[in-house]
Structures are given as C-alpha cells and as structure tokens.
Coordinates of C-alpha atoms in Angstrom, one line a residue:
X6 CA -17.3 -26.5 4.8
X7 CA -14.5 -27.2 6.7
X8 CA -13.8 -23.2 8.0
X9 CA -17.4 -23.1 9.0
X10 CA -17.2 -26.3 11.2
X11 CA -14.3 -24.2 12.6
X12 CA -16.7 -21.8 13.9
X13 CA -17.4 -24.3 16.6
X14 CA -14.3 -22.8 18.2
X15 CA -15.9 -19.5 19.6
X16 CA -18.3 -20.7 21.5
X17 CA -15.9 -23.2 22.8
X18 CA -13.4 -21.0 23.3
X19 CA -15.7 -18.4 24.8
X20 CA -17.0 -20.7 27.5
X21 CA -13.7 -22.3 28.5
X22 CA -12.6 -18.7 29.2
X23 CA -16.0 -17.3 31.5
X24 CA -17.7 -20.2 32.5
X25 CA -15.6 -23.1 33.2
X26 CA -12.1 -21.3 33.8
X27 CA -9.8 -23.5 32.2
X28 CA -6.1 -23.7 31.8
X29 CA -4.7 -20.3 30.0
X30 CA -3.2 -23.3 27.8
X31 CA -6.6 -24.2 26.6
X32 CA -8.4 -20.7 25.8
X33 CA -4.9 -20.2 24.5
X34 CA -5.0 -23.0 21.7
X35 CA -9.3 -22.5 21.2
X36 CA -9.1 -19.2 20.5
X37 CA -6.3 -19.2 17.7
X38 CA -8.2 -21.6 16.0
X39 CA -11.3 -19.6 16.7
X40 CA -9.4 -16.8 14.9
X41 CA -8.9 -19.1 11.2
X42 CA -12.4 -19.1 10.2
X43 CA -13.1 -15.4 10.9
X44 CA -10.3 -14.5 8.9
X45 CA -12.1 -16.2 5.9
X46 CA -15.1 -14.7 6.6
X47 CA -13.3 -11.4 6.7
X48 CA -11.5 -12.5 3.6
X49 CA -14.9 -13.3 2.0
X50 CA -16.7 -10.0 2.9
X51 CA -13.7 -8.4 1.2
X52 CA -13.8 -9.9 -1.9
X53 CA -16.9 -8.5 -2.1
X54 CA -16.3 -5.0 -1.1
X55 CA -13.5 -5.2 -3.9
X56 CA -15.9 -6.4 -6.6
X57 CA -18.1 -3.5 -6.3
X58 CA -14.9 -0.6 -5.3
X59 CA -12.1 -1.8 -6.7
X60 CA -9.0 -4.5 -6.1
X61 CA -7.0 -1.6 -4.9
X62 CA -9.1 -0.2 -2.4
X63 CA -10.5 -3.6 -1.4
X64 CA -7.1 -4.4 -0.4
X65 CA -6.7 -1.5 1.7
X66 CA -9.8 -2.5 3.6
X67 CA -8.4 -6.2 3.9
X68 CA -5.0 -5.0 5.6
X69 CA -6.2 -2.5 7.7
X70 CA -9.7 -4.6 9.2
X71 CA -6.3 -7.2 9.5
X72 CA -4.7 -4.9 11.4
X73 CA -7.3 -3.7 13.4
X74 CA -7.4 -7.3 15.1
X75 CA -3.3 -6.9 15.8
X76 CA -4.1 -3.1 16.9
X77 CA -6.4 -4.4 19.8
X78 CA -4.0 -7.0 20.9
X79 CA -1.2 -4.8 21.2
X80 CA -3.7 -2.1 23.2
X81 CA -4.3 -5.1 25.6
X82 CA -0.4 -6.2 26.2
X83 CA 0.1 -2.5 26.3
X84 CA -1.9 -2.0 29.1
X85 CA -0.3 -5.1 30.8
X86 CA 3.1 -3.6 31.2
X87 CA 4.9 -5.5 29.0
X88 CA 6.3 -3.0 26.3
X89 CA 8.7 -5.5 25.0
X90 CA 6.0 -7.7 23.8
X91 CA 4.4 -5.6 21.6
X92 CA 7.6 -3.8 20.1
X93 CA 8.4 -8.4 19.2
X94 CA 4.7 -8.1 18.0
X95 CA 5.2 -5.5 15.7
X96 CA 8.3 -6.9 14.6
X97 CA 7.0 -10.1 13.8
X98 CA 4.4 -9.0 11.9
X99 CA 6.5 -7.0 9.8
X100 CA 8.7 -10.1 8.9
X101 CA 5.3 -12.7 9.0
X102 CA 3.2 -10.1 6.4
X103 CA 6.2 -9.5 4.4
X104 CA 7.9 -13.1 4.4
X105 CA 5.5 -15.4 5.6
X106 CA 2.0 -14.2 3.7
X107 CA 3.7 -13.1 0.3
X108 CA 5.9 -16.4 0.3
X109 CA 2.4 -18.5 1.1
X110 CA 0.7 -16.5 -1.6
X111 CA 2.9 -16.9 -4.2
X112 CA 3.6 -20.7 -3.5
X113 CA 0.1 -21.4 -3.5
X114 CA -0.5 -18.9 -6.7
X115 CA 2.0 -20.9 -8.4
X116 CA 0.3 -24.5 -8.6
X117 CA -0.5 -25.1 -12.1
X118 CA 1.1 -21.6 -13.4
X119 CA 4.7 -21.0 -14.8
X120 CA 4.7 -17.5 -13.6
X121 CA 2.9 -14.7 -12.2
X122 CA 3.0 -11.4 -13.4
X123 CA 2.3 -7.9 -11.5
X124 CA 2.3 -4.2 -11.8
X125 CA 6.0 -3.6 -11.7
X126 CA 4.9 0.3 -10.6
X127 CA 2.8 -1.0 -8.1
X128 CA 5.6 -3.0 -6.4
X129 CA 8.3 -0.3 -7.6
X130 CA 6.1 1.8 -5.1
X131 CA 5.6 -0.5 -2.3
X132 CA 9.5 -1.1 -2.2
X133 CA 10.0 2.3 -1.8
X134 CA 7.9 2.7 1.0
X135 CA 9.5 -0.7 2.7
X136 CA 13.1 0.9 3.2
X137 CA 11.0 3.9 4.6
X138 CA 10.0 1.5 6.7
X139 CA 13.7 0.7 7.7
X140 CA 14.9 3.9 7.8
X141 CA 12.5 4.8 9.9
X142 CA 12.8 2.1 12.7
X143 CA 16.6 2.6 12.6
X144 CA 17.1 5.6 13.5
X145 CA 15.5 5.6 16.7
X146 CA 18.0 3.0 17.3
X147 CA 20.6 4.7 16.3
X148 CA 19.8 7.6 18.6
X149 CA 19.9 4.7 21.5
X150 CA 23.1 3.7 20.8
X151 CA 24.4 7.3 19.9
X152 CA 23.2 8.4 23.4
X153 CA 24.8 5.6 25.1
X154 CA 28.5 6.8 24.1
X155 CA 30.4 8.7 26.5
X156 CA 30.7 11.7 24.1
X157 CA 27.3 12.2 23.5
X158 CA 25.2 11.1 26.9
X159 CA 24.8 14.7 29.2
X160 CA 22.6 13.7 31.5
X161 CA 22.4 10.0 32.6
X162 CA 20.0 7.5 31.9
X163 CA 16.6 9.2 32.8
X164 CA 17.6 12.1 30.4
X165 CA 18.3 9.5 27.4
X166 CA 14.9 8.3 28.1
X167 CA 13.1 11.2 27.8
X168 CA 15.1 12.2 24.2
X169 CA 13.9 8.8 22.9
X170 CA 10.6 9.1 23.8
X171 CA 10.7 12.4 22.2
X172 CA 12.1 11.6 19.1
X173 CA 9.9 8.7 19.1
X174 CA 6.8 11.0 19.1
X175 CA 8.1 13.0 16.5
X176 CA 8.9 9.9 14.3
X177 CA 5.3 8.4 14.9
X178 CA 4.0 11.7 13.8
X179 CA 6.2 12.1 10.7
X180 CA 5.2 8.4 9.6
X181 CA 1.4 9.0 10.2
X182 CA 1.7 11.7 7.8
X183 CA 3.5 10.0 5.5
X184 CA 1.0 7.1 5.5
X185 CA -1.7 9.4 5.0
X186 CA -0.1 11.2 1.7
X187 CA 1.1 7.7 0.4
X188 CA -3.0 7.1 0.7
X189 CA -3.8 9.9 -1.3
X190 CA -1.2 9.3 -3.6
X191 CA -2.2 5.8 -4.7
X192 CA -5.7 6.0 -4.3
X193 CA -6.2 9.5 -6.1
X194 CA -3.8 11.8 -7.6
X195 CA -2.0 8.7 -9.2
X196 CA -4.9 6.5 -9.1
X197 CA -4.5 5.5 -12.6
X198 CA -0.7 4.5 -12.3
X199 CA -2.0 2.2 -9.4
X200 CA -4.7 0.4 -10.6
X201 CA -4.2 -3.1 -10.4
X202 CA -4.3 -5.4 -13.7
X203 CA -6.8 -7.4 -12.2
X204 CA -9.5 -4.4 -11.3
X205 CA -11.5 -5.2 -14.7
X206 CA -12.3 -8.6 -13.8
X207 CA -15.5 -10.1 -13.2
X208 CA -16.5 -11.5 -10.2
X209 CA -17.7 -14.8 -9.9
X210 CA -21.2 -16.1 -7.8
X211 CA -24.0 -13.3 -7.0
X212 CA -22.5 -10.2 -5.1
X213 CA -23.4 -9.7 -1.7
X214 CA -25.7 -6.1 -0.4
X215 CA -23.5 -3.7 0.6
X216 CA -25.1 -3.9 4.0
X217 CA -24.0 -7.4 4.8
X218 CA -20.6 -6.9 3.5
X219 CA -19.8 -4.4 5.8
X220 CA -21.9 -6.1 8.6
X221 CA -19.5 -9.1 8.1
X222 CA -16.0 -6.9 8.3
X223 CA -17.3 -5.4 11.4
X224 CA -18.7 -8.7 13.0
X225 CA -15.7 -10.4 12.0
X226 CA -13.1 -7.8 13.1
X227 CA -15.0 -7.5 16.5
X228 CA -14.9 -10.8 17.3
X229 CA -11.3 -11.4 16.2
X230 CA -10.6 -8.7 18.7
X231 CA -12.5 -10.5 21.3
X232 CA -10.2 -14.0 20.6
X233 CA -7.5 -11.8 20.9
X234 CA -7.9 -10.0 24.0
X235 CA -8.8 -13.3 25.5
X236 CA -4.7 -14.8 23.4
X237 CA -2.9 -12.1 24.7
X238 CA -4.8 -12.7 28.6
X239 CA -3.3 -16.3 28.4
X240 CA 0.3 -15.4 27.4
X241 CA 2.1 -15.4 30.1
X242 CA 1.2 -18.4 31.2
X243 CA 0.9 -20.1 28.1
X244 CA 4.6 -19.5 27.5
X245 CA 5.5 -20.6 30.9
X246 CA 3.7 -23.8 30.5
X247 CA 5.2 -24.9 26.8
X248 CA 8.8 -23.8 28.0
X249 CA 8.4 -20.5 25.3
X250 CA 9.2 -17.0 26.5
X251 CA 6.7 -14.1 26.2
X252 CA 9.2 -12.5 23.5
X253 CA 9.2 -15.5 20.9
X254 CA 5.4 -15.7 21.6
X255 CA 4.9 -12.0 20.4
X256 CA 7.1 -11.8 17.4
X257 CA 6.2 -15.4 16.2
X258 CA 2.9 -16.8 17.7
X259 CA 0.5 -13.4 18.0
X260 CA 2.6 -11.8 15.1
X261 CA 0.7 -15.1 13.1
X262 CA -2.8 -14.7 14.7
X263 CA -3.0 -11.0 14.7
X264 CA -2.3 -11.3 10.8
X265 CA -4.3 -14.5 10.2
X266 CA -7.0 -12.8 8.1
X267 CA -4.2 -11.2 5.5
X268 CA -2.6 -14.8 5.1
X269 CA -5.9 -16.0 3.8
X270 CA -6.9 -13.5 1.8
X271 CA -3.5 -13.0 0.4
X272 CA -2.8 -16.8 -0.8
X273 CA -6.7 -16.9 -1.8
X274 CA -6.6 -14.2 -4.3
X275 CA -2.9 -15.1 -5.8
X276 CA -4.7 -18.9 -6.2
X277 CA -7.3 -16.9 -8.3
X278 CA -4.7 -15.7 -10.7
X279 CA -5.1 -11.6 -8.6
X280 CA -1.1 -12.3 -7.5
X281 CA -1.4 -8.1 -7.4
X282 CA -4.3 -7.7 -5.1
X283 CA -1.9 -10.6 -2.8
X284 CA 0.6 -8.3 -3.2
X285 CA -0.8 -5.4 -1.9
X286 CA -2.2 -7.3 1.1
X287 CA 1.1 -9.0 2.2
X288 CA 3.4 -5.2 1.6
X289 CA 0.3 -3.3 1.8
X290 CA 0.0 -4.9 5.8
X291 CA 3.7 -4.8 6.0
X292 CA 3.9 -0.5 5.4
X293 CA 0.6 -0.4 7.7
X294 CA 2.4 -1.7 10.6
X295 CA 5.3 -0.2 10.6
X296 CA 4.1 3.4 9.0
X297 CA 0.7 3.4 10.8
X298 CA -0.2 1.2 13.5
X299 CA 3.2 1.2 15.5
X300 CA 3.2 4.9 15.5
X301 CA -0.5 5.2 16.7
X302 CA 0.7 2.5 19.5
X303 CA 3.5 5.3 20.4
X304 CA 0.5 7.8 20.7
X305 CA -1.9 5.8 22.6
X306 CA 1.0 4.2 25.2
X307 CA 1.0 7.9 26.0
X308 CA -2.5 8.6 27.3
X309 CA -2.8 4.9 28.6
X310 CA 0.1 6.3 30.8
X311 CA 2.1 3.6 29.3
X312 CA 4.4 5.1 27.4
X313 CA 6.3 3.1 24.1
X314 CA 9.1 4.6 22.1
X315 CA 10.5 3.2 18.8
X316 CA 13.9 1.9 19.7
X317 CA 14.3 -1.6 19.1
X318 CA 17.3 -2.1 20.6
X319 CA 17.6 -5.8 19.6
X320 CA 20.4 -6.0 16.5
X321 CA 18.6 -9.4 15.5
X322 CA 15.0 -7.4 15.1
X323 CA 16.8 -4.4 12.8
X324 CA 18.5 -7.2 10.9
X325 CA 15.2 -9.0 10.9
X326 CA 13.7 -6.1 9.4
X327 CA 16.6 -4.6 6.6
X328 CA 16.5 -8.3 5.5
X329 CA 12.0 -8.1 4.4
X330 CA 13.3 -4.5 2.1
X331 CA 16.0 -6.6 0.8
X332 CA 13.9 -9.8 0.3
X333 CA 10.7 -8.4 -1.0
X334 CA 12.5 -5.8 -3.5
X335 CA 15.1 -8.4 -4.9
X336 CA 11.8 -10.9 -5.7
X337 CA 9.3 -8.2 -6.8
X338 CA 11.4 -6.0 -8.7
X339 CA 11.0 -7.8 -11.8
X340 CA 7.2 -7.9 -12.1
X341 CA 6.5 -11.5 -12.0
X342 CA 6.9 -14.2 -9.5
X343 CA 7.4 -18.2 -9.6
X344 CA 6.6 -20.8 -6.8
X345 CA 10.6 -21.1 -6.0
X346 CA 10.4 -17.2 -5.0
X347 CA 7.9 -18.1 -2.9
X348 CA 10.1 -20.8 -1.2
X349 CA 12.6 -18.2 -0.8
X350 CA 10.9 -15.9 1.1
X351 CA 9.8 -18.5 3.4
X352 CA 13.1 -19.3 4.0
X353 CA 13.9 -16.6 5.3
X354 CA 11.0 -16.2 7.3
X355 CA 12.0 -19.8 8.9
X356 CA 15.8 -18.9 10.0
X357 CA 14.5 -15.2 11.4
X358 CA 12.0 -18.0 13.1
X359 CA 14.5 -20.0 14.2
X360 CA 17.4 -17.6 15.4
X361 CA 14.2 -16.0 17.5
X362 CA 13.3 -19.4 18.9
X363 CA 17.0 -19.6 20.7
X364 CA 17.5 -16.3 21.6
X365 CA 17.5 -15.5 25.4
X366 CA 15.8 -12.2 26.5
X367 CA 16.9 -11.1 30.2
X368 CA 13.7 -11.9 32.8
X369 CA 11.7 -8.7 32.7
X370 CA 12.5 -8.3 28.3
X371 CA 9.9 -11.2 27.6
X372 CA 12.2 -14.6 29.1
X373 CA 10.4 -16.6 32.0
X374 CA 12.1 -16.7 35.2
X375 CA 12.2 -20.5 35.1
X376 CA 14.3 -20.4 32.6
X377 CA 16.8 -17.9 34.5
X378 CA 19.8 -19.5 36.1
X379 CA 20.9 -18.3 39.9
X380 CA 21.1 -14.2 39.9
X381 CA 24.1 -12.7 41.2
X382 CA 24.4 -9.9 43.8
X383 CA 25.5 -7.3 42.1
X384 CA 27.1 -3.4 42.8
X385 CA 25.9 -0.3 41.3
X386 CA 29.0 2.2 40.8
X387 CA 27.8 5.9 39.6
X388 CA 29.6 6.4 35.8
X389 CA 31.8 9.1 35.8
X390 CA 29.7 10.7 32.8
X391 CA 26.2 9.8 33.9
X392 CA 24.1 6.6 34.5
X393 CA 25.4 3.6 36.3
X394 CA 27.4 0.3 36.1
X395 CA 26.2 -2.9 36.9
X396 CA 29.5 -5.4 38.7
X397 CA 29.3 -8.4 40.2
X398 CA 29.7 -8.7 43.7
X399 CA 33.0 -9.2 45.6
X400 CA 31.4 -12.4 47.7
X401 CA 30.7 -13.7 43.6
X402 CA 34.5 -12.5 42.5
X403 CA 36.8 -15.9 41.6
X404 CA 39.7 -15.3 44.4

C-alpha cells in the first residue's frame, strides 16, 4: 500500500519538471522518491520471472534491468561533460551494491533467524570474480602513475593520454569478454554447480502471464530511466544548493538511486529465507558494473565523442574498492551469514560514506566553485622530460 501511494511521485515529479519549472532542488528530491516504488514493481515482476525460469537466472534479470536505470544515467552525465561524475558513479555503486545492499539484505534476512546459509560455490565464485574486479580497475591506474615518472613518460602529457585511453579500450574489451564467458559458465556449462538451494521452492500467490511480467520490467526500467535523466539534469545545481559537490553526489546519492531496484529486491528475498538469490543480486550487480557496464560506458564515451578511460586516479576510490573484495569474501566465505555481518558491511559502507563526504575535489573534478577559496596566478614552466609544471606566481611568493 504504502509503495503504491508512492507512485503519486511521477506525475508530480514529471510536472514540476515540464510544466511548472521548479527548483532543480525539487524535481531533484520528487523524482528519487519517484524511483522507490518502481524498484518494487521491478522487484515484483522479477520474482515472477524467477518463479517460472529459475532463482539464478531471475537474478540476472534483476541486476542487469537494475543496471540498465544506472547505464542511462551515466549516458546522460556522459554527454554533459563531466567524466568525473560517472567514473564517482560507478565507484559508488560498486561499494553501495556490494556494502550497502548485501549488508541491508542480510540485516533484514536475519530478524527472527540465527543464521543464513548459502551456496558456499556460489559465493566461492562470485569472490573470484570481485578481485577481478580489482585487478582490473587497478591497473589502469597503475599505468597512470607508471606514465607519470620521469623514467617512463616519452612524450608529455597528451601522449600519456592517448596510452590510457588505449589501454582502457583494450581493458573494457577484455572484461566484456570475460563477463560474457562468466555467463555461460554459470548459466550453462556449470549450470548445475550454480543452481541456487532455493530454485526448488514454490512460489507463493497466483503467478503472473509472462506477458505482463515482462511488460512490467520494461515499463518499470523505462520510467526509472526517465526519473533519472530528469536526477542527473538537476545535479549540478542541486549540489550547489545543499552545499554538496557533484563528486559526493555521484558516488553516494545517484550511486543509491541508480541501484534502488537491487536494494529492494535484495533485502526482500533474504526476508523470505532466498539469502542466495540476495546474494547474487547485491555481487551479481557489483561484477556487472564493474565487468560490464563501466566497460560499455568506455565504448560508448567514444562514439558520443566523449571519450572515458578507466583510470581512477583517486587512492581513496581504489581503497574504496580492494576494501568490497576484502569485505564481501571474509563475510561470505563461510556459507552462512548472521545480522552482525550485516552490520559489518554497513560499516564499512558508512566510513567510505563519510571519508567521501569530506573529501575536496579541485573545481572542474566534481567540487563547486563556491566552495573554492581565492585562485592564485600561477606559471607554467615546460618539464625537462615532457609535460608541464604548475608554480605559483612571483607577485603570490612570501618575500
């Protein structure tokens, strides 16, 4: 009852935004909330897909019509210019699937229930495929800061541009690829190792036609894209009004929307005793991002003339990201979980929160010029080995 009186919210939301014109503050606040009961819908039409296919593949559907919302809002701050955004974005949904959702799931699993147990396989394989995940994202990094020594940079800054972009494009491809096989690994030549425990289960309340399932996922998806385009139009100056900058917006606040549906659905099924099928969501969206829908951002940055490598240059993102393979195996490993796991995780979750709240990006990397002090003229000097160094004015120089 109470997620369909929240369907009051697109209209609303919808009207504030092309009829009356509001405050980006407004369509900004409507059209999250607009977002919560189309996740349960989406969560709903799920459930019903996986009744008739499968837990396994019903979860797949779940996190990638989940990520399909975030996909679209990433497109639309893509083509906005700001880059930085949606590398925080995909950051943030890495740690919010893996931290946040799991940690909700299994805390709300828990009431009334000692423990819950899993496929240790099934999580045995999903670990694997998280530090994947973090080698992957590191070494493009790596590269960065490899480049930027004076033994190793050739050419100057526009050349180490183009070798990242490079070896970005050749990363996105590998992980696509990779994705892909993992796919037909789980869902076919080991389909039997992968089946979850809870697949022979019966569903409860009269099964929905296949037809209206999939009418819902796609009319629920569509219109979570449309409340997102219409979140990530209203970012800029939503985060200029509340004091927040565009950076702690995308890695905390659209991280959270994007992956609204995959919350729901996750801590749904773990309160119906399917802790697996939560699982699966919460990693299952995790590996997505990161092995999937990042590298098919890289791709399309390039023919929106846009283009996105895969170096997160920001040491408190990598750490942010080493520390979900490190959480997630060291609670999952065991095949069972209990509600103080689950408190754990969201620990975590809150301090990565927290160290991103006070962080300072430079104007231009996602912090507001209001919040900028006095700039100071400043000297380029050519490096000796390529590039350029930034100095400080003489007129700004203490005498």
């Amino acid at each position: 009852m109470v997620m369909n009186l929240l369907l009051i919210f697109i209209p609303i939301s919808l009207l504030l935004e092309y009829v009356f014109r509001a405050p980006p503050l407004w369509i900004f606040f409507t059209a999250t909330v607009a977002i919560i009961p189309l996740a349960d819908w989406l969560r709903k039409a799920t459930e019903q897909v996986a009744a008739r296919a499968g837990q396994t593949i019903g979860g797949l559907l779940n996190v990638t019509f989940g990520n399909l919302a975030e996909l679209i809002i990433a497109i639309f701050v893509l083509l906005g210019g700001n880059i930085t955004v949606v590398k925080a974005q995909i950051t943030g949904s890495i740690i919010g699937n893996a931290l946040l959702g799991l940690g909700l799931a299994i805390l709300i699993g828990s009431f009334g229930r000692r423990r819950q147990k899993f496929s240790g396989e099934n999580a045995s394989q999903l670990n694997s495929m998280l530090f994947l995940v973090v080698i992957a994202l590191l070494i493009p990094a790596l590269f960065d800061y490899t480049e930027r020594l004076p033994a190793f940079t050739a050419g100057g800054e526009v050349l180490r541009q183009n070798l990242e972009e490079h070896l970005s494009l050749g990363v996105a491809i590998v992980l696509i690829v990779v994705y892909a096989l993992n796919l037909v690994y789980t869902l076919v030549t080991h389909k039997d190792v992968f089946a979850l425990s809870e697949e022979g289960e019966e569903h409860h309340g009269p099964l929905w036609p296949v037809w209206r399932a999939g009418a819902v996922m796609v009319g629920a998806t569509a219109l979570i894209a449309l409340e997102s385009e219409m979140l990530s139009g209203a970012l800029e100056a939503t985060s200029s009004t509340l004091g927040l900058s565009p950076f702690f917006l995308g890695i905390i606040v659209l991280a959270v929307v994007g992956n609204f549906a995959e919350y729901i659905a996750g801590s749904y099924f773990a309160r119906q005793g399917k802790i697996g099928l939560a699982i699966n969501i919460a990693v299952g969206a995790t590996i997505q991002v990161a092995l999937f829908t990042a590298p098919l951002l890289v791709l399309i940055s390039y023919f929106i003339g846009r283009p996105m490598n895969l170096v997160f240059s920001s040491p408190l993102e990598l750490v942010a990201i080493v520390a979900v393979a490190l959480t997630v195996t060291t609670v999952t490993k065991d095949g069972e979980a209990t509600w103080f796991e689950g408190v754990l995780l969201l620990a975590v979750y809150l301090l990565l929160a927290l160290a991103f709240f006070f962080v300072t990006p430079q104007e231009g990397e996602g912090r507001p010029a209001a919040l900028q002090g006095p700039a100071s003229p400043q000297l380029l000097v050519e490096h000796p080995v390529g590039g350029t160094l930034s100095i400080p004015h003489p007129a700004r120089l203490p005498a």
